Coordinates of C-alpha atoms in Angstrom, one line a residue:
X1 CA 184.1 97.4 128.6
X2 CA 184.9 94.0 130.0
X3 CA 182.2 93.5 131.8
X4 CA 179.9 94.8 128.7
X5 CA 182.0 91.9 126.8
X6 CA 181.4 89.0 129.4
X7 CA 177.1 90.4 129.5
X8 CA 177.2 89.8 125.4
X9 CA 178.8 86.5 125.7
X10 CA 176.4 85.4 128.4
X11 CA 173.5 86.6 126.1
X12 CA 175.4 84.5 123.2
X13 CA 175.4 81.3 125.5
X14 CA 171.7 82.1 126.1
X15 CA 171.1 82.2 123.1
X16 CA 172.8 78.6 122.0
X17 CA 171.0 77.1 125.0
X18 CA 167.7 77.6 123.7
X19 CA 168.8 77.0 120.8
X20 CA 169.8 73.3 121.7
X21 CA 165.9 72.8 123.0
X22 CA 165.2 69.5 122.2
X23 CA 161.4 67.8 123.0
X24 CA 162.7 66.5 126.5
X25 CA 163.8 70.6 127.2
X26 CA 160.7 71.8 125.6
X27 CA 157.9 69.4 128.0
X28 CA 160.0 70.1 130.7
X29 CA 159.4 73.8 130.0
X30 CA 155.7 73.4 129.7
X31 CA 154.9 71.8 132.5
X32 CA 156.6 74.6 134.7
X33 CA 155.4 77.4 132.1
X34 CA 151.8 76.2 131.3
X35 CA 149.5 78.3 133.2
X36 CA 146.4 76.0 132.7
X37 CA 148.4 73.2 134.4
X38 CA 149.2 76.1 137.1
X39 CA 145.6 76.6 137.5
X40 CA 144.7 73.2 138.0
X41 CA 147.5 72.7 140.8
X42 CA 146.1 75.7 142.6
X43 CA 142.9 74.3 142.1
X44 CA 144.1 70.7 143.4
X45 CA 145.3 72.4 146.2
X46 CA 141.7 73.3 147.0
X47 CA 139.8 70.7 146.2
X48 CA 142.0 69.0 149.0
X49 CA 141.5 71.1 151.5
X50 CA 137.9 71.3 150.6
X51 CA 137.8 67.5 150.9
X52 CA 139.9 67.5 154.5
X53 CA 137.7 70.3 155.7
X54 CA 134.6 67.4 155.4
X55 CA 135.7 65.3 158.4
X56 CA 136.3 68.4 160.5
X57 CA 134.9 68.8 163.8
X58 CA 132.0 71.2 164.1
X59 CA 132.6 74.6 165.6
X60 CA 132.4 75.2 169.0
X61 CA 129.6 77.2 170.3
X62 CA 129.7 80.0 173.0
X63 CA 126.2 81.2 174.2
X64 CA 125.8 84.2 177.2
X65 CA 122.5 85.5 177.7
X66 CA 121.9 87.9 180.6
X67 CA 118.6 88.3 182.1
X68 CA 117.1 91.6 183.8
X69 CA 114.5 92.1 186.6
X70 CA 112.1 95.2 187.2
X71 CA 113.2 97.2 190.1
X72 CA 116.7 95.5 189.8
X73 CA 119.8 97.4 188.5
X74 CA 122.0 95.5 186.0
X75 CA 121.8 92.0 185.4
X76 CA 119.7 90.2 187.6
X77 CA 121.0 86.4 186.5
X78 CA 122.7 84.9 183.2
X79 CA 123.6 82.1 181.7
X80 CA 126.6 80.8 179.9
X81 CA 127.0 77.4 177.4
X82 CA 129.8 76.7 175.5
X83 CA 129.3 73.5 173.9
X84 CA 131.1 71.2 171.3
X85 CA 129.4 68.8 168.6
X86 CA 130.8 66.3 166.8
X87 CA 129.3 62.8 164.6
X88 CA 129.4 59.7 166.0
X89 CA 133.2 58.3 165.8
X90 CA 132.5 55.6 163.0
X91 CA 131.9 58.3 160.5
X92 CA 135.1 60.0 161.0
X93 CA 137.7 56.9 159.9
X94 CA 134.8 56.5 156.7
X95 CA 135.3 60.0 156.1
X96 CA 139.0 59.5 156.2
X97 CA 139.2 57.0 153.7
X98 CA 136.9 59.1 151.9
X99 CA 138.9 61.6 151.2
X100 CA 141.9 59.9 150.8
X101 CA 140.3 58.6 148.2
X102 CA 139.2 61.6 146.4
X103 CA 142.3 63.3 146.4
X104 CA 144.2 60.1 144.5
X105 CA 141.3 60.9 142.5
X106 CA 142.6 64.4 142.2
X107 CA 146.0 63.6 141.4
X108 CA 145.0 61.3 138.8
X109 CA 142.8 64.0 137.1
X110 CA 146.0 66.3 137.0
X111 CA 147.6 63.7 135.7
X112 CA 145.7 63.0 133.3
X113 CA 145.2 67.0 131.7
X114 CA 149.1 66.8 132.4
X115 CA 149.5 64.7 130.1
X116 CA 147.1 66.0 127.3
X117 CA 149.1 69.2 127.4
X118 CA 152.3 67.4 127.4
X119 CA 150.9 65.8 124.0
X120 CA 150.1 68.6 122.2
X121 CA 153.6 70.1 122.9
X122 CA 155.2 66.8 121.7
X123 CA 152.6 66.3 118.4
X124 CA 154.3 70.5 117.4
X125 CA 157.7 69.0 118.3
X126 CA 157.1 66.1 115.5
X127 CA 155.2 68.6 112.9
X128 CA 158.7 71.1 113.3
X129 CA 161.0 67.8 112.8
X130 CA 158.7 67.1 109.7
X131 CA 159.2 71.2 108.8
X132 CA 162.4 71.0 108.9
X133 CA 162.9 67.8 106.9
X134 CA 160.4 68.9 104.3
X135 CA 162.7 72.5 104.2
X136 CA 165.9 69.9 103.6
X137 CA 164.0 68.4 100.3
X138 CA 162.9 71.6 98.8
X139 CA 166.7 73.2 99.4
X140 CA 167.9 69.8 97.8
X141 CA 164.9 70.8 94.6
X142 CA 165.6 74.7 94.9
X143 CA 169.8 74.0 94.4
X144 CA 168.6 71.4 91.5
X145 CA 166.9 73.8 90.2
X146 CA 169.2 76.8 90.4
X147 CA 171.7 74.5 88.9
X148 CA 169.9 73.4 86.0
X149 CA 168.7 77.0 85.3
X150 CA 172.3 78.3 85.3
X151 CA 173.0 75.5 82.8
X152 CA 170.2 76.1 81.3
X153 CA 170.5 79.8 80.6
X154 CA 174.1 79.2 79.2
X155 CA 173.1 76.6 76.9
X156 CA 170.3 79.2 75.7
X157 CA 173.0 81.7 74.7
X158 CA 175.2 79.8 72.9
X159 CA 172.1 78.5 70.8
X160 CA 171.8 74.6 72.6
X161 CA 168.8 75.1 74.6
X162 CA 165.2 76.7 73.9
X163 CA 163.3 79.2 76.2
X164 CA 161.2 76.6 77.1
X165 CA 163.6 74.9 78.6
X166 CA 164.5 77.8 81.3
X167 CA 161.2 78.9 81.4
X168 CA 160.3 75.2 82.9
X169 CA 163.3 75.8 85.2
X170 CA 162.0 79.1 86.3
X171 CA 158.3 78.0 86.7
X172 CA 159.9 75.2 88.8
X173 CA 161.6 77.5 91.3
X174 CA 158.5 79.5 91.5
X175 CA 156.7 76.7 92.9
X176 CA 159.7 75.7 95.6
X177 CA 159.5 79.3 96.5
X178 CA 155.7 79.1 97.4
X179 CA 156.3 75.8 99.0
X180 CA 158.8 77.2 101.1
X181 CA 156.5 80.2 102.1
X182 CA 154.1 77.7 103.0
X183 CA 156.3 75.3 105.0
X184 CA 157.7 78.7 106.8
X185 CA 154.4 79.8 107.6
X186 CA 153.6 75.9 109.1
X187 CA 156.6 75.8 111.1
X188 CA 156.2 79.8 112.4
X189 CA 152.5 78.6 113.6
X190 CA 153.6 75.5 115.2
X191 CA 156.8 77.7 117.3
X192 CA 153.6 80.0 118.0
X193 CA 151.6 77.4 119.6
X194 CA 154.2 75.6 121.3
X195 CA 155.1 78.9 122.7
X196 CA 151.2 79.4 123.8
X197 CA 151.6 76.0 125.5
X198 CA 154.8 77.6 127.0
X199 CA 152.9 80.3 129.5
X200 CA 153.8 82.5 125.9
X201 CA 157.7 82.0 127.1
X202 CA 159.1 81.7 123.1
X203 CA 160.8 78.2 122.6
X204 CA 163.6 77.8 119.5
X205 CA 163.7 74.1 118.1
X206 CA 166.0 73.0 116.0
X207 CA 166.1 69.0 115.6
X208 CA 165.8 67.6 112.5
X209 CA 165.3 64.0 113.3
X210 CA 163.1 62.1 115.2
X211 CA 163.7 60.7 118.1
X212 CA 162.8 57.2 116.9
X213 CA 160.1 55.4 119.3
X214 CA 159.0 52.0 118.2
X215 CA 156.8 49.4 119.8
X216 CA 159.0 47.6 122.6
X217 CA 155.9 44.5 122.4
X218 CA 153.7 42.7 120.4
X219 CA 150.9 44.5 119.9
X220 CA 148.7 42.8 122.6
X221 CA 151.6 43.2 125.2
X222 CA 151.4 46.9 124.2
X223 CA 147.5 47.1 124.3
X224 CA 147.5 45.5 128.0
X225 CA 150.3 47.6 129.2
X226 CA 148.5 51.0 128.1
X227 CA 145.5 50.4 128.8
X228 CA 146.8 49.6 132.9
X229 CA 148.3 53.0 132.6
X230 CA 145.8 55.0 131.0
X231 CA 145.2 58.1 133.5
X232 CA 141.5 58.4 132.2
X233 CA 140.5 54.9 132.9
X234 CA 142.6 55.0 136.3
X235 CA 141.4 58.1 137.1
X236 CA 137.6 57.1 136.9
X237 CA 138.2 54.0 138.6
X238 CA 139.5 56.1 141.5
X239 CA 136.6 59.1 141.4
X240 CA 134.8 55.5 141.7
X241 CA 136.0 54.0 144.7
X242 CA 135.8 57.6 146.3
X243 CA 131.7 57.3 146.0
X244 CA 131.8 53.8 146.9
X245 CA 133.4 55.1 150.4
X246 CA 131.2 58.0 150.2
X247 CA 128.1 55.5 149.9
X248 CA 129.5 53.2 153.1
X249 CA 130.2 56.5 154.8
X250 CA 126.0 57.6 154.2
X251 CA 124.7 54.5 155.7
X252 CA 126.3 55.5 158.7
X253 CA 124.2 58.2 158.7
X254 CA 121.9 56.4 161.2
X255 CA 124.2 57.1 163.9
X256 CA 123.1 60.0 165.9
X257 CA 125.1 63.5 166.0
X258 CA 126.5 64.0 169.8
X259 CA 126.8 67.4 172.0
X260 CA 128.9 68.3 175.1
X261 CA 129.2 71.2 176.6
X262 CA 129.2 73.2 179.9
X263 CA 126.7 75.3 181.1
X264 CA 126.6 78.1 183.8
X265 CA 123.5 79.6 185.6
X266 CA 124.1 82.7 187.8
X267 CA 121.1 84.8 189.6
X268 CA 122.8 87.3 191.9
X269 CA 125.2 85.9 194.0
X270 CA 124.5 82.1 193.7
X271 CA 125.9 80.5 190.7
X272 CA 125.2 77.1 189.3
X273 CA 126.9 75.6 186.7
X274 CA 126.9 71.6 185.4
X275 CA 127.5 69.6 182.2
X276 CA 125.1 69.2 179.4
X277 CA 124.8 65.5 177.2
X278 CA 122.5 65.7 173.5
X279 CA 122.2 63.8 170.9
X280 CA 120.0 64.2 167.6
X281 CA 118.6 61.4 165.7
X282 CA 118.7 61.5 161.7
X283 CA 116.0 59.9 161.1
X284 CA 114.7 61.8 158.1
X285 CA 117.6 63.3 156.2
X286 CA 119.8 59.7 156.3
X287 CA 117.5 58.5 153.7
X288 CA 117.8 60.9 151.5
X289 CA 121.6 61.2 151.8
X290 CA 122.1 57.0 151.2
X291 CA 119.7 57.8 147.9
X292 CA 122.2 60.6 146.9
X293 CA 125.3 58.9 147.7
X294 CA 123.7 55.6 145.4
X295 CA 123.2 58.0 142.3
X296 CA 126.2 59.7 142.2
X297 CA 128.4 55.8 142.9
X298 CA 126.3 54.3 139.9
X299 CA 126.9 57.7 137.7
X300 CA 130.5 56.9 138.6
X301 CA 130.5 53.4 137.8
X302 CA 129.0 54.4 134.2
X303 CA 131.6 56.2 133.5
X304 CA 134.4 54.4 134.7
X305 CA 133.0 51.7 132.3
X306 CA 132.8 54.1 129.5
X307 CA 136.4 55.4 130.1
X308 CA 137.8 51.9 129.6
X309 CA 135.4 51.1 126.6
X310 CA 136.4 54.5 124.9
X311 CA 140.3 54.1 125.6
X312 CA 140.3 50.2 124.5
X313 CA 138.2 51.4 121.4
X314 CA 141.1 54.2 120.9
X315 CA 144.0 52.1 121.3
X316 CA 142.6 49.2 119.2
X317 CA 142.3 52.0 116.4
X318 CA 145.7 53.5 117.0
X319 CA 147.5 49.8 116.7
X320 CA 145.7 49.1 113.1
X321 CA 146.3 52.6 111.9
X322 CA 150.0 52.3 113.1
X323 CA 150.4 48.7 111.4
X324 CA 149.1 50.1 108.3
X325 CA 152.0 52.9 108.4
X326 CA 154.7 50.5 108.7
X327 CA 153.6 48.7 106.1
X328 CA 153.3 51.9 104.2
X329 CA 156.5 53.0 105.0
X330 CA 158.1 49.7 104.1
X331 CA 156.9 50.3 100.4
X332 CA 159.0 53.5 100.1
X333 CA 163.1 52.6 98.9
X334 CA 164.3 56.4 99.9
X335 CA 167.9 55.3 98.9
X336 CA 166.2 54.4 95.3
X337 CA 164.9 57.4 95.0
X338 CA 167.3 59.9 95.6
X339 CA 169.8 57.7 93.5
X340 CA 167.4 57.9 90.4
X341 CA 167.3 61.6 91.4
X342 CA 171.3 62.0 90.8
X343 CA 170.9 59.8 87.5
X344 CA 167.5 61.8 86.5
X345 CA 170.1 64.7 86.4
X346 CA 173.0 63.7 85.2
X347 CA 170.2 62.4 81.9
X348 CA 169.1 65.7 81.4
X349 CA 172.8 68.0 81.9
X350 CA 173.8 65.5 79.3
X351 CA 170.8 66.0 76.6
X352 CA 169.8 62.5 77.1
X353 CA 166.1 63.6 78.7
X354 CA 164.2 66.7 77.8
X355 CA 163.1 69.2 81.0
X356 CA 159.9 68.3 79.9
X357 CA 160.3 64.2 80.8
X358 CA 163.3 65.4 83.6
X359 CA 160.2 67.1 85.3
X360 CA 157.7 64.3 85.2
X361 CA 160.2 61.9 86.4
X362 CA 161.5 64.2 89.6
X363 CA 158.4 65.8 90.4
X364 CA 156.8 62.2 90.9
X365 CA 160.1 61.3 93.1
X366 CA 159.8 64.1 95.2
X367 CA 156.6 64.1 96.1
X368 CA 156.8 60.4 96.5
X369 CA 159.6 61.7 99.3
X370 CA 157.0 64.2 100.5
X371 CA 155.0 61.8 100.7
X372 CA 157.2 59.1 103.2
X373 CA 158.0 62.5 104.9
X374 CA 154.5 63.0 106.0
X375 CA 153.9 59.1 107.0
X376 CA 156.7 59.0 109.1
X377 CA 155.1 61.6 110.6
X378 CA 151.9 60.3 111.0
X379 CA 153.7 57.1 112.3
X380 CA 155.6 58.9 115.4
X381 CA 152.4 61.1 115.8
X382 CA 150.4 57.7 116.5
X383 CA 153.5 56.0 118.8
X384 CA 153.3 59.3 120.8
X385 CA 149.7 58.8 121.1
X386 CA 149.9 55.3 122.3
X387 CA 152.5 56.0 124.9
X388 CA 151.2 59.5 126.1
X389 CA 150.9 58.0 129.7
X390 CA 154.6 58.1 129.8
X391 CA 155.3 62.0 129.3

C-alpha cells in the first residue's frame, strides 16, 4: 500500500513538472528529442570522418606471384612487393587545413537548422501564450454574458425586460462558445506540433505571459550585431574558405604521387630481395582538378554573397515591420478599455443603455483587445525572429 501511495505521488509530481514547462524547458526538450536534429548529428558525424578520411595515406599493397617451370615440381621462383604510396608532403598540411575548415563548416550548418527548429518551437510557445490570453478575454465576455443573461431572464419575468433582450444575450454566448471551440482547437494544434517538434514526446504549457524581449540597441546596433551572428551568412562564409583551401590544395596537384616498397625475388634456393623508388607525374588530371576546385570556390563565393544580401534584406524588413508594431501597440489604452467595459455594464444593469447599444459598444472594445492581443503577438513573433541566433 505504501509503496502504491509513494508510485501515485511520484506520478502526481510528474505530472506538476511538466506541467511547469516553460519555453526555456520546452527548446531544451527539442533539441534532445528532435529526431531531425538527431539525424543531422549522426550525419555530422559522417561528413567528418568522410572529410578526415581525405588526407589519409593510401593502402598498403602486398603482391606475391609464384612462377612454375616445365619439368619442375612446385614453384620454381616468386616474387614478393609490398609497397606503400603516399602524395607528396605539401598536400597533406593543405588537406589539413582543408578539412578543418569544412567541418567548422559542418558545425555551422547544424547550427544553423538548430536553430530553425528551435524557432518554430518558440513561434508555438508565443501562439499558446496568445491562446491562453485570448481564452482569458472570452471567459471575462462568457461571465459578462452569463451575468447579464441571469439578470436579464429575471427582469423578463417580472415584466422589465423584452425577449429580445435575452435573446441578444443568448446569441452572444453562442458566439463566445464557437470562439472558444476555435481557440481550443488552435491551441490543441499548436501542443500537437510542438509535440512533433518534440521526437512526438507530448509537452504541457501553461504560461500566460510572455516573456517580454525588447530591443537592447538602436536599431542599427541591432542590425550590425545580427547580422555578425547570423549562422547562414557565417556558415557560407565558412563552406567558402573551405573551397578556397580546397583550390590552394589543387594547385599542388603538380607535385608528383611517391612509392616505396620492398621487393623480393626468389628462384630455387637463391633469393634476391632490394628496395623499390616511383613516382607518377600528374600531368593531365591536375588541370582538370584546379578547373574543378575554381567552379565549385566561385559557386561558393555566390552564395556566400547571396546569404548576406538575403539576411540583411530580412532583417532590414523585420526592424520596419517591428517599428510599425510598437507604434501600433502604443495606440491601444488597455486600462481604457476594460474600464469603459465595467462602466458599459454597470449602463446597461441599470437601464441606462439598451443590449442593443451595450453590444455595439463592447463588441467594438473587445475585439479592439483581440486585436492588441494579436499585435503583441506579432511583435514578440518578429523579436524572436531577429534574435533567433541566440536559441
Amino acid at each position: 500500500m505504501m509503496k502504491k501511495t509513494f508510485a501515485i505521488l511520484l506520478a502526481h509530481m510528474a505530472v506538476l513538472s511538466v506541467g511547469a514547462q516553460g519555453v526555456e524547458s520546452i527548446l531544451q526538450g527539442v533539441e534532445q528529442n528532435n529526431k531531425e536534429l538527431q539525424a543531422l548529428r549522426k550525419d555530422n558525424e559522417a561528413a567528418a570522418e568522410e572529410v578526415a578520411a581525405r588526407n589519409n595515406l593510401e593502402d598498403p599493397s602486398v603482391e606475391y606471384s609464384p612462377f612454375f617451370r616445365k619439368g619442375e615440381g612446385g614453384v620454381a621462383s616468386s616474387e614478393l612487393v609490398v609497397s606503400q604510396g603516399f602524395d607528396f608532403p605539401t598536400l597533406y598540411a593543405a588537406r589539413r587545413k582543408s578539412g578543418r575548415l569544412h567541418r567548422e563548416a559542418l558545425g555551422l550548418q547544424y547550427l544553423s537548422a538548430r536553430r530553425d527548429i528551435l524557432l518554430q518551437a518558440k513561434l508555438l510557445c508565443l501562439d499558446l501564450v496568445k491562446c491562453a490570453q485570448d481564452g482569458a478575454l472570452l471567459d471575462k465576455r462568457r461571465a459578462d454574458a452569463e451575468a447579464l443573461l441571469a439578470l436579464f431572464e429575471k427582469r423578463l419575468a417580472s415584466g422589465d425586460a423584452t425577449i429580445l433582450d435575452v435573446n441578444k444575450v443568448k446569441m452572444d454566448i453562442m458566439a463566445i462558445r464557437r470562439e472558444e471551440a476555435a481557440l481550443e482547437s488552435a491551441r490543441h494544434d499548436a501542443l500537437q506540433s510542438l509535440a512533433a517538434l518534440n521526437g512526438n514526446v507530448p509537452v504541457s504549457f501553461s504560461a500566460t505571459d510572455y516573456e517580454w524581449q525588447a530591443p537592447a540597441d538602436d536599431y542599427a546596433a541591432m542590425l550590425g550585431k545580427v547580422m555578425a551572428q547570423d549562422y547562414d551568412v557565417r556558415a557560407s562564409q565558412a563552406s567558402e574558405q573551405a573551397l578556397a583551401q580546397d583550390l590552394k590544395a589543387s594547385r599542388h596537384g603538380w607535385a608528383p604521387k611517391l612509392e616505396v616498397g620492398y621487393r623480393r625475388n626468389t628462384d630455387g634456393r637463391d633469393a634476391s630481395h632490394g628496395f623499390m623508388v616511383g613516382a607518377s607525374f600528374p600531368l593531365f588530371s591536375a588541370r582538370s582538378g584546379v578547373k574543378v576546385a575554381k567552379a565549385q570556390h566561385d559557386g561558393a563565393q555566390l552564395r556566400a554573397e547571396n546569404a548576406r544580401i538575403e539576411t540583411e534584406a530580412r532583417l532590414k524588413a523585420q526592424v520596419r515591420q517591428l517599428q510599425e508594431l510598437e507604434k501600433a501597440k502604443a495606440a491601444y489604452d488597455v486600462g481604457l478599455m476594460n474600464q469603459t467595459l465595467g462602466l458599459l455594464r454597470k449602463a446597461v444593469e441599470g437601464g441606462q443603455v439598451t443590449t442593443i447599444e451595450y453590444y455595439a459598444e463592447a463588441d467594438a472594445i473587445y475585439r479592439n483587445l483581440q486585436a492588441y492581443n494579436e499585435i503583441v503577438r506579432q511583435y514578440q513573433g518578429v523579436m524572436a525572429e531577429i534574435y533567433k541566433n541566440d536559441l
